[in-house]
mmCIF file of C-alpha atoms in Angstrom:
data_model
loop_
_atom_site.group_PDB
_atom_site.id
_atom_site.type_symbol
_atom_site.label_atom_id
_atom_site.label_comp_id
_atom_site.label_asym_id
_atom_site.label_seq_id
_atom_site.Cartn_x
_atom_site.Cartn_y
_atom_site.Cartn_z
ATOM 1 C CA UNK A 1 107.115 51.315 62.499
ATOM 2 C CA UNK A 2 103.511 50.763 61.816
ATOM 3 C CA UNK A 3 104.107 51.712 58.127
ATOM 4 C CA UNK A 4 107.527 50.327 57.741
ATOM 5 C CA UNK A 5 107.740 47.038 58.918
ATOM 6 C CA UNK A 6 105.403 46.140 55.836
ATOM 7 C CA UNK A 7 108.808 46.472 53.332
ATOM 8 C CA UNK A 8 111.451 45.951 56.416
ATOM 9 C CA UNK A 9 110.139 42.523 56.933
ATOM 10 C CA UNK A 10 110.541 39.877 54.165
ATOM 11 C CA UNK A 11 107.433 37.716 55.285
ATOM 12 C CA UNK A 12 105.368 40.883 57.343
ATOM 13 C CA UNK A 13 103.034 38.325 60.365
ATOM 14 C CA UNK A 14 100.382 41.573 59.382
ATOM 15 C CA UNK A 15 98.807 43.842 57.267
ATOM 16 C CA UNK A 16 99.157 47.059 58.364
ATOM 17 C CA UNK A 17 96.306 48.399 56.252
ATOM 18 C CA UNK A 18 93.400 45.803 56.757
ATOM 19 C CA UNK A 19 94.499 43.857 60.448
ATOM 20 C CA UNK A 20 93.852 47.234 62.687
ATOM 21 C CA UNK A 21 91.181 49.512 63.008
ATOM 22 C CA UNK A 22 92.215 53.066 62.828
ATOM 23 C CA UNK A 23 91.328 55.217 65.439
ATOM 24 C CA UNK A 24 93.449 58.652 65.407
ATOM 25 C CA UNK A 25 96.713 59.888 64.180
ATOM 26 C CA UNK A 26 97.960 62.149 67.169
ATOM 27 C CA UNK A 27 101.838 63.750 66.318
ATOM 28 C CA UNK A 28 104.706 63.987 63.651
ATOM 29 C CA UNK A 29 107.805 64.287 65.217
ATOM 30 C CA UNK A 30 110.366 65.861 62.469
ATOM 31 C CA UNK A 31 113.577 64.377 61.742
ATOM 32 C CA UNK A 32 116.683 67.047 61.736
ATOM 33 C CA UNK A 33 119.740 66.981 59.775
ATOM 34 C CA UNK A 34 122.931 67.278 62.442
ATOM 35 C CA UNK A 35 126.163 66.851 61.752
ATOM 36 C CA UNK A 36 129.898 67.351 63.883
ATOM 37 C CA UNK A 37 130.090 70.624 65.384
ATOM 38 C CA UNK A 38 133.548 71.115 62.952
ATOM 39 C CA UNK A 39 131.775 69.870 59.683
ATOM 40 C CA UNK A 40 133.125 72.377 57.180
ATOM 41 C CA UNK A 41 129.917 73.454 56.058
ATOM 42 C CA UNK A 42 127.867 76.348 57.385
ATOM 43 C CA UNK A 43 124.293 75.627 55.259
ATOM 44 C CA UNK A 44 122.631 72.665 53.461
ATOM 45 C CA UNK A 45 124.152 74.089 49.898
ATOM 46 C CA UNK A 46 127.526 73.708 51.654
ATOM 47 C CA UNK A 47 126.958 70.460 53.120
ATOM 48 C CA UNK A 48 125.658 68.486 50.430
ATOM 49 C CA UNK A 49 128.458 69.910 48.332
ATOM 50 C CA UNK A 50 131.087 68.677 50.369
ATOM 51 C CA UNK A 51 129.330 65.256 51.198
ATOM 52 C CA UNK A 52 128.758 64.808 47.212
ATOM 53 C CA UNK A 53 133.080 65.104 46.757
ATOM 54 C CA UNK A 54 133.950 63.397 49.842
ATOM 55 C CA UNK A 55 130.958 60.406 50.394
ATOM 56 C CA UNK A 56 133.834 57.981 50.165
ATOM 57 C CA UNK A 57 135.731 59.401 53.308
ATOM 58 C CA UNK A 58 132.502 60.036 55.053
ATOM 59 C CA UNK A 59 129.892 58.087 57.341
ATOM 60 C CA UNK A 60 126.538 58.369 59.041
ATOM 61 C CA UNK A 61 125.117 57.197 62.470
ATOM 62 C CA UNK A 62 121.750 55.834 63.588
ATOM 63 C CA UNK A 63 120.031 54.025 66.614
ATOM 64 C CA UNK A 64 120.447 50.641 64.471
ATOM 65 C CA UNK A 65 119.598 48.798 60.904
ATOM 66 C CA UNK A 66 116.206 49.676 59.914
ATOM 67 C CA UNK A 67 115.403 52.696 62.302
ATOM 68 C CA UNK A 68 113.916 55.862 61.872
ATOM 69 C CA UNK A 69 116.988 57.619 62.038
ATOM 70 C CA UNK A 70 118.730 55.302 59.549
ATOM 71 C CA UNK A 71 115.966 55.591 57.140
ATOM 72 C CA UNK A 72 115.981 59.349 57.279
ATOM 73 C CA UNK A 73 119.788 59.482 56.531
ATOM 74 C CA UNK A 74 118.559 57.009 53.469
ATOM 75 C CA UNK A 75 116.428 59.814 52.826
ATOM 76 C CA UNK A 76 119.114 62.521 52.401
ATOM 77 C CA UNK A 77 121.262 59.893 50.773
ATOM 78 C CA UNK A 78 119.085 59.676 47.757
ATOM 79 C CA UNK A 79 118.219 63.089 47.463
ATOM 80 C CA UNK A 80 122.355 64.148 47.085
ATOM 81 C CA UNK A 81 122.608 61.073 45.097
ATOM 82 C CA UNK A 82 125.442 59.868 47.174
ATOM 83 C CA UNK A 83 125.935 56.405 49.441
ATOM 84 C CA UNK A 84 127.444 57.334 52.112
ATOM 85 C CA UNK A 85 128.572 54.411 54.894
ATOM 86 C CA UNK A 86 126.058 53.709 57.661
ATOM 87 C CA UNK A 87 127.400 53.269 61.137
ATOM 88 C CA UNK A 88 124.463 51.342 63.310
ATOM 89 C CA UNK A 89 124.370 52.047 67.105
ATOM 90 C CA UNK A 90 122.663 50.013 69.308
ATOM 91 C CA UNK A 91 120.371 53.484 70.588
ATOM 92 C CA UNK A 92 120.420 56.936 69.961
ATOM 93 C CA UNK A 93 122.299 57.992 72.737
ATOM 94 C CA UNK A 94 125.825 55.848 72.032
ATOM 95 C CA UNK A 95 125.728 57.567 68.307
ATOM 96 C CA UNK A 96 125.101 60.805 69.507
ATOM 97 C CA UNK A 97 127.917 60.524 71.346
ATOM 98 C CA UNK A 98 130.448 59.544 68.908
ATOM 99 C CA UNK A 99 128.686 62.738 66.643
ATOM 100 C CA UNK A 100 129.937 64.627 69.294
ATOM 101 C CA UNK A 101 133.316 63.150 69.411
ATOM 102 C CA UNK A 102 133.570 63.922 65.412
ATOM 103 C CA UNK A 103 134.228 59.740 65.386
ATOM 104 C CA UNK A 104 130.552 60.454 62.969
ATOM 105 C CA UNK A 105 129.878 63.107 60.152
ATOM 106 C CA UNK A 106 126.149 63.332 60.505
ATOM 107 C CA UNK A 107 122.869 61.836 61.858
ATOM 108 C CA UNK A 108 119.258 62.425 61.225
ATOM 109 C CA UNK A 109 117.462 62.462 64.255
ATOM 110 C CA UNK A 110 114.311 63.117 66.066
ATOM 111 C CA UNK A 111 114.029 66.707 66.939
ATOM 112 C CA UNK A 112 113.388 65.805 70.751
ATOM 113 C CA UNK A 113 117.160 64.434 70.956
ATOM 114 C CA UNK A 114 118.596 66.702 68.543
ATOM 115 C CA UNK A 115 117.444 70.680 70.685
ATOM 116 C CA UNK A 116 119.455 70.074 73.111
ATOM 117 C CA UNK A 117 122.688 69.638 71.666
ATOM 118 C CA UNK A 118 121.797 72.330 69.144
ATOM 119 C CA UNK A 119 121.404 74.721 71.727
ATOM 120 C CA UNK A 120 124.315 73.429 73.415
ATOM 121 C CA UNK A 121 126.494 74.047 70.278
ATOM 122 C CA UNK A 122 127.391 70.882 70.610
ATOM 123 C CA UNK A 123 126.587 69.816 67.190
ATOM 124 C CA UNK A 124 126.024 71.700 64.080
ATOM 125 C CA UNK A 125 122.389 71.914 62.528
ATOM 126 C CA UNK A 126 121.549 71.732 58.529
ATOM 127 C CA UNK A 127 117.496 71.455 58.239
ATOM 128 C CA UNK A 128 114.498 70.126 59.628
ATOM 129 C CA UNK A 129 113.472 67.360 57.528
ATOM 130 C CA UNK A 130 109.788 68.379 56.793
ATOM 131 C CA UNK A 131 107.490 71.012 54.842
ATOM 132 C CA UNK A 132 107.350 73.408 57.972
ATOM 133 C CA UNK A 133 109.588 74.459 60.567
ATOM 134 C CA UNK A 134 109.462 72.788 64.097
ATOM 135 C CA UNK A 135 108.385 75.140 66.318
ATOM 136 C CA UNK A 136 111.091 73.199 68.820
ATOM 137 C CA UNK A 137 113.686 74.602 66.342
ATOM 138 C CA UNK A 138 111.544 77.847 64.663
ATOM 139 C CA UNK A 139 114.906 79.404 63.219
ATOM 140 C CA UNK A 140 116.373 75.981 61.656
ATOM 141 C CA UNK A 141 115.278 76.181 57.958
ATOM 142 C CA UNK A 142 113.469 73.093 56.468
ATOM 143 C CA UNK A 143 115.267 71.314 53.754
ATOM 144 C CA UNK A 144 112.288 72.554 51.107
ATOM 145 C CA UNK A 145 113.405 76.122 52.113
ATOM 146 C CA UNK A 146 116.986 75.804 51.395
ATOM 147 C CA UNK A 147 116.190 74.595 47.973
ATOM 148 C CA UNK A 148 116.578 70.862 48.453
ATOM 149 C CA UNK A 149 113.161 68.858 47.340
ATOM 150 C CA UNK A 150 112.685 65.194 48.563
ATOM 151 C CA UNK A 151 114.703 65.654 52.157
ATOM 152 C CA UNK A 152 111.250 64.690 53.790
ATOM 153 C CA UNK A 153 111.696 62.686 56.667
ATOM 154 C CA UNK A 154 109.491 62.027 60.147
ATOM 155 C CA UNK A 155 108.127 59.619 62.575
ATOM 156 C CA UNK A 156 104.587 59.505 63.735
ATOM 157 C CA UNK A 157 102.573 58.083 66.601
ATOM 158 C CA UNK A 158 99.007 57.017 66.078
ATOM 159 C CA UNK A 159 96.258 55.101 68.211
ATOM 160 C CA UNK A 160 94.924 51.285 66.622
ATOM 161 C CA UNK A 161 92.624 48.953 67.696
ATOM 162 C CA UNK A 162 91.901 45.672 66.511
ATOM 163 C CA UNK A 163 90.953 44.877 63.309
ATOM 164 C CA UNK A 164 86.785 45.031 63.496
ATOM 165 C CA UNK A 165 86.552 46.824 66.678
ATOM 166 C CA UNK A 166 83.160 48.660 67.093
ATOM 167 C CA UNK A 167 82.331 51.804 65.486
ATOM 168 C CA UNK A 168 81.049 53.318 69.180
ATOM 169 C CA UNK A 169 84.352 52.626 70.779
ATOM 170 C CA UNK A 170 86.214 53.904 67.701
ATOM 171 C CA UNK A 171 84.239 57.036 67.972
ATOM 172 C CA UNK A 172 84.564 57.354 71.719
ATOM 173 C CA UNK A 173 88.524 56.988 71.880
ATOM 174 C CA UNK A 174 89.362 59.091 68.362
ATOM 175 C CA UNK A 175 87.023 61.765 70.589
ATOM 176 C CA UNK A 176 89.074 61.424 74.019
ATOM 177 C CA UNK A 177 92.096 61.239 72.109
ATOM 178 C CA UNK A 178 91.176 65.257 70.303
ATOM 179 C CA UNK A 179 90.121 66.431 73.454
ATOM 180 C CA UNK A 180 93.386 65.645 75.203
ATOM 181 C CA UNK A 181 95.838 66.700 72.176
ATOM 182 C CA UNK A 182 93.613 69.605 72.231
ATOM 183 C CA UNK A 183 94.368 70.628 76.263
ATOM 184 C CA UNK A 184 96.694 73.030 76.205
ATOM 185 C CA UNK A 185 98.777 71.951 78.222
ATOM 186 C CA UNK A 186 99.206 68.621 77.248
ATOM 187 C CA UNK A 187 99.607 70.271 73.464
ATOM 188 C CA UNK A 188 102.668 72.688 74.904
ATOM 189 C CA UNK A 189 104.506 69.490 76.747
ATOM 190 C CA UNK A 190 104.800 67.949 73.196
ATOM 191 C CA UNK A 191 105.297 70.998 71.141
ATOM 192 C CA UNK A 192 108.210 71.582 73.284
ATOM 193 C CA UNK A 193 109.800 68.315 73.127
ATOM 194 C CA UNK A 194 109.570 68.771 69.217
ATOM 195 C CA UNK A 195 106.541 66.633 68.450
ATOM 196 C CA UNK A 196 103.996 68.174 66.561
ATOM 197 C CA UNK A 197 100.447 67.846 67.519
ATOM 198 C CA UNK A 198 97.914 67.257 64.248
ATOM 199 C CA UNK A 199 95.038 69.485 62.819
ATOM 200 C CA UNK A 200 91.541 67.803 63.907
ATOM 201 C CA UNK A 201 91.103 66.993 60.068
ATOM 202 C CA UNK A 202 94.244 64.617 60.388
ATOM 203 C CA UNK A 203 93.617 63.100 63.335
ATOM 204 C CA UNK A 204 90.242 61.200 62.015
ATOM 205 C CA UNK A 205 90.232 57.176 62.345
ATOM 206 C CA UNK A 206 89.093 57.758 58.207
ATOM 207 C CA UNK A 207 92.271 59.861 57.491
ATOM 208 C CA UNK A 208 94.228 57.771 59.533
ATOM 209 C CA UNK A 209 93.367 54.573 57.456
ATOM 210 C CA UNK A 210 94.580 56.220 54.427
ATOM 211 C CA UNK A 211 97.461 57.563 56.213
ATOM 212 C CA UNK A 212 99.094 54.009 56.559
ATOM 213 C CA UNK A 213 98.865 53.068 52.874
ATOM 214 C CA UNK A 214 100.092 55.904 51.755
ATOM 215 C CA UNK A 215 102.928 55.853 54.440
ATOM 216 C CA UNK A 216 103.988 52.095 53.452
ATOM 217 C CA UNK A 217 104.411 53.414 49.837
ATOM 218 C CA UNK A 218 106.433 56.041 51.064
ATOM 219 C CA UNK A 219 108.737 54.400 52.665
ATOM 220 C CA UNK A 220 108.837 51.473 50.544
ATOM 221 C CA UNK A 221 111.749 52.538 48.336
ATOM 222 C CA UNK A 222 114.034 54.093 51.241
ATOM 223 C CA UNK A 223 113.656 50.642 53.020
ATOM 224 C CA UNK A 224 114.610 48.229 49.864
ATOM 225 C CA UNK A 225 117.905 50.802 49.511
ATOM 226 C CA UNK A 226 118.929 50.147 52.874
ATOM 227 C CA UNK A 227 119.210 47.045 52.431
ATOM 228 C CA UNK A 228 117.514 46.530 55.881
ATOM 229 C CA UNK A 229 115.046 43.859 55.376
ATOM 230 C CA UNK A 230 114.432 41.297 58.313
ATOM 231 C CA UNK A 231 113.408 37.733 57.988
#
């Protein structure tokens, strides 16, 4: 949200960039590519196949206009070169639901929400939505693997301050904040919900800084195709 509400919003109330000081990145938590347990697909190939001849009859489901699960499905949009209709929920849980029903064809959600009904067989899994596998998911193949380029999708969390906050606090929180992502059993609580703990030389208040522009360039284009710009 940090990133994208610098393109969702018409008139953004910050800079992203230059009104915070950054003080550590922490996790990425993968988006993955579910669809209806009876899709008639059984790999990515398949599925973007059938969505390319049928995106007219089809239709996707997020947590609402402008989330991270509606940008993600924006995301796989533009990578099968299809526009597909967009079904906002008001939450995760109410779309799930109708996925589950087969009332939706697909979602792209975070990893966290989308295990359990994986392992349930409850829905049926395409790809993980960035470079590596989740370790949440290790035998769900990332979208790079299955020979699909540009599927990238994720959230992150982070830790800001205000803008000019002092370099000795800076240093003392980005510190605290290694030390606990580095306990081990604070690192297996969010490994196993899916969210991916950063390398040490990611986690830096300087990488983080360059982190955010290069995030609200990312995500610049996905927004202005969704058409999910605020006022």
């Amino acid at each position: 949200t940090h990133a994208q509400s610098q393109t969702m919003s018409k008139r953004p109330i910050y800079n992203a960039a230059t009104d915070f000081t950054p003080v550590a990145l922490l996790a990425d938590a993968p988006l993955a590519l579910i669809a209806r347990k009876d899709f008639p697909a059984s790999n990515l190939k398949e599925f973007i196949a059938y969505a390319q001849a049928n995106a007219s009859k089809m239709q996707f489901g997020s947590s609402g206009a402008g989330s991270a699960t509606h940008l993600g499905c924006i995301v796989v949009n533009m990578a099968m070169g299809t526009n597909i209709v967009h079904v906002p929920y008001k939450g995760s849980g109410p779309a799930m639901h109708d996925l589950q029903g087969g009332r939706l064809d697909f979602m792209c959600t975070i990893v966290s929400l989308a295990k359990p009904q994986i392992d349930g067989g409850a829905v049926k899994a395409f790809a993980i939505m960035t470079k590596e596998r989740s370790p949440a998911l290790p035998n769900l193949p990332t979208a790079l693997e299955q020979g699909t380029p540009g599927m990238e999708a994720y959230t992150w969390n982070a830790l800001f301050l205000p803008k000019d906050a002092p370099a000795s606090i800076v240093k003392k929180l980005a510190d605290a904040a290694r030390e606990s992502l580095d306990t081990p059993a604070v690192r297996e609580r969010l490994e196993g919900l899916g969210v991916e703990v950063v390398p040490s030389n990611r986690s830096t208040p300087e990488y983080l800084g360059e982190f955010v522009k290069s995030e609200i360039e990312r995500w610049r284009e996905p927004i202005l195709k969704s058409g999910a710009q605020s006022d």
